[in-house]
Short mmCIF file of C-alpha atoms in Angstrom, two decimals:
data_model
loop_
_atom_site.label_atom_id
_atom_site.label_comp_id
_atom_site.label_asym_id
_atom_site.label_seq_id
_atom_site.Cartn_x
_atom_site.Cartn_y
_atom_site.Cartn_z
CA MET A 1 0.00 0.00 0.00
CA LEU A 2 1.42 3.37 -1.02
CA SER A 3 2.09 6.08 1.55
CA ALA A 4 0.60 9.56 1.38
CA ASP A 5 3.98 11.03 0.46
CA THR A 6 4.38 8.50 -2.36
CA HIS A 7 1.00 9.55 -3.77
CA LYS A 8 2.16 13.17 -3.54
CA GLN A 9 5.32 12.39 -5.49
CA LEU A 10 3.31 10.55 -8.14
CA GLY A 11 1.06 13.59 -8.34
CA ASN A 12 4.09 15.86 -8.76
CA ASP A 13 5.38 13.73 -11.62
CA LEU A 14 2.00 13.80 -13.34
CA PHE A 15 1.73 17.56 -12.83
CA LYS A 16 5.06 18.07 -14.61
CA GLU A 17 3.58 16.14 -17.54
CA GLU A 18 0.52 18.45 -17.43
CA LYS A 19 -1.72 15.48 -16.58
CA TYR A 20 -3.70 17.49 -14.11
CA LEU A 21 -6.70 15.18 -13.66
CA GLU A 22 -4.42 12.23 -12.92
CA ALA A 23 -2.36 14.39 -10.56
CA ILE A 24 -5.54 15.43 -8.74
CA ARG A 25 -6.35 11.77 -8.20
CA GLU A 26 -2.95 11.15 -6.61
CA TYR A 27 -3.16 14.23 -4.38
CA THR A 28 -6.64 13.16 -3.34
CA ASN A 29 -5.26 9.75 -2.34
CA ALA A 30 -2.59 11.53 -0.31
CA ILE A 31 -5.26 13.66 1.40
CA ILE A 32 -7.33 10.58 2.24
CA LYS A 33 -4.32 9.01 3.94
CA SER A 34 -3.09 12.21 5.65
CA PRO A 35 -5.87 14.84 5.71
CA SER A 36 -3.95 17.24 7.95
CA VAL A 37 -1.05 17.97 5.57
CA SER A 38 -1.37 21.43 4.05
CA ILE A 39 0.86 20.88 1.03
CA TYR A 40 -1.38 18.16 -0.38
CA PHE A 41 -4.20 20.69 -0.60
CA THR A 42 -2.04 23.42 -2.17
CA ASN A 43 -0.76 20.95 -4.76
CA ARG A 44 -4.29 19.92 -5.67
CA ALA A 45 -5.40 23.56 -5.68
CA LEU A 46 -2.75 24.36 -8.27
CA CYS A 47 -4.07 21.56 -10.49
CA TYR A 48 -7.56 22.99 -10.23
CA LEU A 49 -6.19 26.43 -11.17
CA ARG A 50 -4.60 24.93 -14.28
CA LEU A 51 -8.03 23.53 -15.19
CA ASP A 52 -9.82 26.83 -14.43
CA GLU A 53 -11.86 25.10 -11.72
CA PHE A 54 -11.64 28.14 -9.47
CA GLU A 55 -14.20 27.17 -6.84
CA LYS A 56 -12.42 23.89 -6.13
CA ALA A 57 -9.08 25.67 -6.10
CA ARG A 58 -10.49 28.21 -3.64
CA ASP A 59 -11.78 25.51 -1.31
CA ASP A 60 -8.49 23.61 -1.32
CA ALA A 61 -6.46 26.77 -0.74
CA LYS A 62 -8.68 27.75 2.17
CA ARG A 63 -8.26 24.31 3.70
CA ALA A 64 -4.48 24.58 3.30
CA ILE A 65 -4.52 27.89 5.18
CA GLU A 66 -6.66 26.38 7.94
CA LEU A 67 -4.04 23.67 8.38
CA ASP A 68 -1.07 26.02 8.10
CA SER A 69 -1.61 29.74 8.66
CA GLN A 70 1.89 30.44 7.27
CA SER A 71 1.21 28.73 3.95
CA THR A 72 2.31 31.34 1.43
CA LYS A 73 1.19 29.10 -1.43
CA GLY A 74 -2.20 28.73 0.25
CA TYR A 75 -2.76 32.49 0.12
CA TYR A 76 -1.17 32.75 -3.33
CA PHE A 77 -3.45 30.12 -4.85
CA LEU A 78 -6.49 31.44 -2.99
CA GLY A 79 -5.83 34.87 -4.49
CA GLN A 80 -5.58 33.40 -7.99
CA ALA A 81 -8.82 31.48 -7.48
CA LEU A 82 -10.63 34.62 -6.31
CA LEU A 83 -9.35 36.47 -9.37
CA GLY A 84 -10.75 33.69 -11.52
CA LEU A 85 -14.08 34.04 -9.70
CA ASN A 86 -14.10 37.78 -10.53
CA LYS A 87 -13.64 38.94 -6.94
CA PRO A 88 -10.79 41.43 -7.35
CA ASP A 89 -11.23 43.14 -3.97
CA ASP A 90 -10.89 39.89 -2.05
CA ALA A 91 -8.18 38.65 -4.40
CA PHE A 92 -6.06 41.76 -3.87
CA SER A 93 -6.30 41.54 -0.07
CA VAL A 94 -5.28 37.87 -0.11
CA LEU A 95 -2.50 38.34 -2.66
CA LYS A 96 -1.12 41.35 -0.78
CA ARG A 97 -0.86 39.16 2.30
CA ALA A 98 0.75 36.39 0.24
CA LEU A 99 3.29 38.91 -1.10
CA ASP A 100 4.14 40.20 2.37
CA MET A 101 4.63 36.61 3.58
CA ALA A 102 6.69 35.70 0.51
CA ILE A 103 9.00 38.66 1.03
CA GLU A 104 9.43 37.89 4.72
CA GLN A 105 10.04 34.19 4.03
CA ARG A 106 12.28 35.05 1.05
CA VAL A 107 10.57 32.53 -1.23
CA SER A 108 11.62 32.25 -4.87
CA PHE A 109 8.24 33.12 -6.39
CA ALA A 110 7.60 36.52 -4.75
CA ASP A 111 7.83 38.25 -8.14
CA LYS A 112 5.08 36.00 -9.52
CA ILE A 113 2.83 36.80 -6.57
CA ALA A 114 3.51 40.50 -7.16
CA GLY A 115 2.36 40.08 -10.77
CA PHE A 116 -0.96 38.56 -9.75
CA ALA A 117 -1.38 41.15 -6.98
CA MET A 118 -0.92 43.92 -9.54
CA GLU A 119 -3.49 42.26 -11.80
CA ALA A 120 -5.96 42.15 -8.91
CA PHE A 121 -5.16 45.77 -8.03
CA ARG A 122 -5.80 46.80 -11.64
CA SER A 123 -9.11 44.90 -11.76
CA LYS A 124 -10.15 46.34 -8.41
CA SER A 125 -9.36 49.89 -9.54
CA TYR A 126 -11.20 49.39 -12.83
CA ALA A 127 -14.30 48.12 -10.99
CA ILE A 128 -14.28 51.17 -8.73
CA GLN A 129 -13.87 53.50 -11.69
CA GLN A 130 -16.74 51.85 -13.58
CA LYS A 131 -18.97 52.13 -10.52
CA THR A 132 -18.11 55.81 -10.20
CA ARG A 133 -18.88 56.39 -13.87
CA ARG A 134 -22.28 54.74 -13.50
CA LYS A 135 -23.08 56.99 -10.56
CA HIS A 136 -22.01 60.03 -12.56
CA GLN A 137 -24.23 58.96 -15.45
CA GLN A 138 -27.21 58.46 -13.14
CA LEU A 139 -26.67 61.89 -11.63
CA TYR A 140 -26.35 63.39 -15.10
CA GLU A 141 -29.66 61.88 -16.20
CA GLN A 142 -31.37 63.21 -13.08
CA LEU A 143 -30.02 66.70 -13.66
CA LYS A 144 -31.19 66.72 -17.29
CA SER A 145 -34.80 66.60 -16.16
CA THR A 146 -34.48 69.44 -13.65
CA LEU A 147 -32.19 72.05 -15.24
CA ASP A 148 -32.71 74.46 -18.10
CA SER A 149 -30.64 74.44 -21.29
CA GLU A 150 -28.13 77.07 -20.11
CA GLN A 151 -27.47 75.23 -16.88
CA MET A 152 -27.10 71.98 -18.79
CA ILE A 153 -24.33 73.50 -20.92
CA GLU A 154 -22.34 74.07 -17.72
CA ILE A 155 -23.15 70.56 -16.48
CA ASP A 156 -22.09 69.02 -19.81
CA HIS A 157 -18.76 70.78 -19.54
CA LEU A 158 -18.34 69.62 -15.95
CA PHE A 159 -19.01 65.99 -16.79
CA LYS A 160 -16.73 66.06 -19.83
CA THR A 161 -13.84 67.37 -17.74
CA ASP A 162 -14.58 65.03 -14.82
CA GLU A 163 -12.82 62.09 -16.41
CA ILE A 164 -11.22 59.43 -14.24
CA ASP A 165 -7.58 58.83 -15.08
CA TYR A 166 -6.21 55.29 -14.96
CA VAL A 167 -3.02 55.09 -12.94
CA PRO A 168 -0.38 53.23 -14.99
CA ASP A 169 0.94 50.11 -13.25
CA TYR A 170 4.52 51.32 -13.40
CA PHE A 171 3.60 54.42 -11.34
CA CYS A 172 2.74 52.14 -8.40
CA ASP A 173 5.20 50.66 -5.95
CA PRO A 174 5.24 46.85 -6.44
CA ILE A 175 5.10 46.23 -2.68
CA SER A 176 2.66 48.84 -1.32
CA PHE A 177 0.75 49.35 -4.62
CA GLU A 178 0.60 53.07 -3.89
CA ILE A 179 1.73 55.77 -6.33
CA MET A 180 5.46 56.34 -5.88
CA MET A 181 6.39 59.79 -4.62
CA ASP A 182 10.15 59.22 -4.71
CA PRO A 183 10.86 56.34 -7.12
CA VAL A 184 14.28 54.72 -7.08
CA ILE A 185 15.67 52.09 -9.41
CA VAL A 186 17.72 49.10 -8.23
CA LYS A 187 20.26 46.81 -9.89
CA SER A 188 17.57 44.39 -11.12
CA GLY A 189 15.96 47.22 -13.09
CA LYS A 190 12.87 47.34 -10.88
CA SER A 191 11.64 50.58 -9.36
CA TYR A 192 10.36 51.03 -5.81
CA ASP A 193 9.24 53.96 -3.73
CA ARG A 194 12.25 55.03 -1.64
CA HIS A 195 10.34 54.93 1.64
CA THR A 196 8.93 51.46 0.99
CA ILE A 197 12.19 49.83 -0.07
CA THR A 198 14.19 51.56 2.68
CA GLN A 199 11.76 50.29 5.32
CA HIS A 200 12.04 46.80 3.82
CA ILE A 201 15.85 46.82 3.94
CA ARG A 202 15.92 48.09 7.52
CA LYS A 203 13.28 45.67 8.75
CA LEU A 204 13.94 42.44 6.84
CA GLY A 205 17.49 42.82 5.58
CA PRO A 206 19.55 44.00 2.59
CA PHE A 207 17.92 42.12 -0.25
CA ASP A 208 15.59 42.88 -3.15
CA PRO A 209 12.12 41.77 -2.00
CA LEU A 210 11.17 40.36 -5.41
CA THR A 211 14.42 38.99 -6.80
CA ARG A 212 16.17 38.21 -3.47
CA GLU A 213 19.40 39.71 -4.82
CA PRO A 214 21.59 41.64 -2.32
CA LEU A 215 20.41 45.24 -2.03
CA TYR A 216 21.67 48.04 0.21
CA GLU A 217 20.42 51.57 0.73
CA GLN A 218 23.44 52.96 -1.11
CA ASP A 219 22.34 50.96 -4.18
CA LEU A 220 19.13 52.98 -4.54
CA VAL A 221 19.34 55.34 -7.52
CA PRO A 222 16.72 58.08 -8.06
CA ASN A 223 14.55 57.32 -11.07
CA LEU A 224 14.23 60.90 -12.23
CA CYS A 225 12.40 60.16 -15.47
CA LEU A 226 9.73 58.15 -13.66
CA ARG A 227 9.45 60.77 -10.93
CA ASP A 228 8.87 63.52 -13.50
CA ALA A 229 6.29 61.40 -15.33
CA ILE A 230 4.38 60.75 -12.11
CA ALA A 231 4.53 64.44 -11.16
CA GLU A 232 3.09 65.40 -14.55
CA PHE A 233 0.35 62.78 -14.21
CA LEU A 234 -0.64 64.06 -10.78
#
């Protein structure tokens, strides 16, 4: 009779061959034998993500987190599942936590988590902007029925100039996801807000949070072009 860990290894081999359904079967056998091992659930969750079965991936990722609150992959896969389920607000919160954990644990896939977190941030921002536009349109329609033509000319001008600008991804710090006020560029070519990256170095150590390469405060170079572009945008 095969052990749970043997089933896991068989699942890993099948996953590498992109045989996700067969891998799921092996991970399920591992779970049946050892239902309290977090990694079996994260492995199966990743298979479900590959198959776009987001609800099942969500459930497995949640179970992995219940078993191990420090499971970075649990939060990472849960965030991806929530993105797939079109829940960008929840996905961003979960992925931001996964990114913070990944940076602290110095895992090798922090940059990938940052990519998904930025995608969730973008989707979340877009949803907010669309909601705001709908409210503006509703208000505009209400005003049309109550104002005279001269007043409506002023209102038309107001609504035309009240456009919502989309913040480019590269204006946002890849850790805090806030617009950078003092962008600096590092040896890897990535840009961070000076305050954010300085706090990271002082708190967690002299390394790039996304690439894990050595990084010291004296390595931070002002990104003047990006700073000027952000200033013009604002």
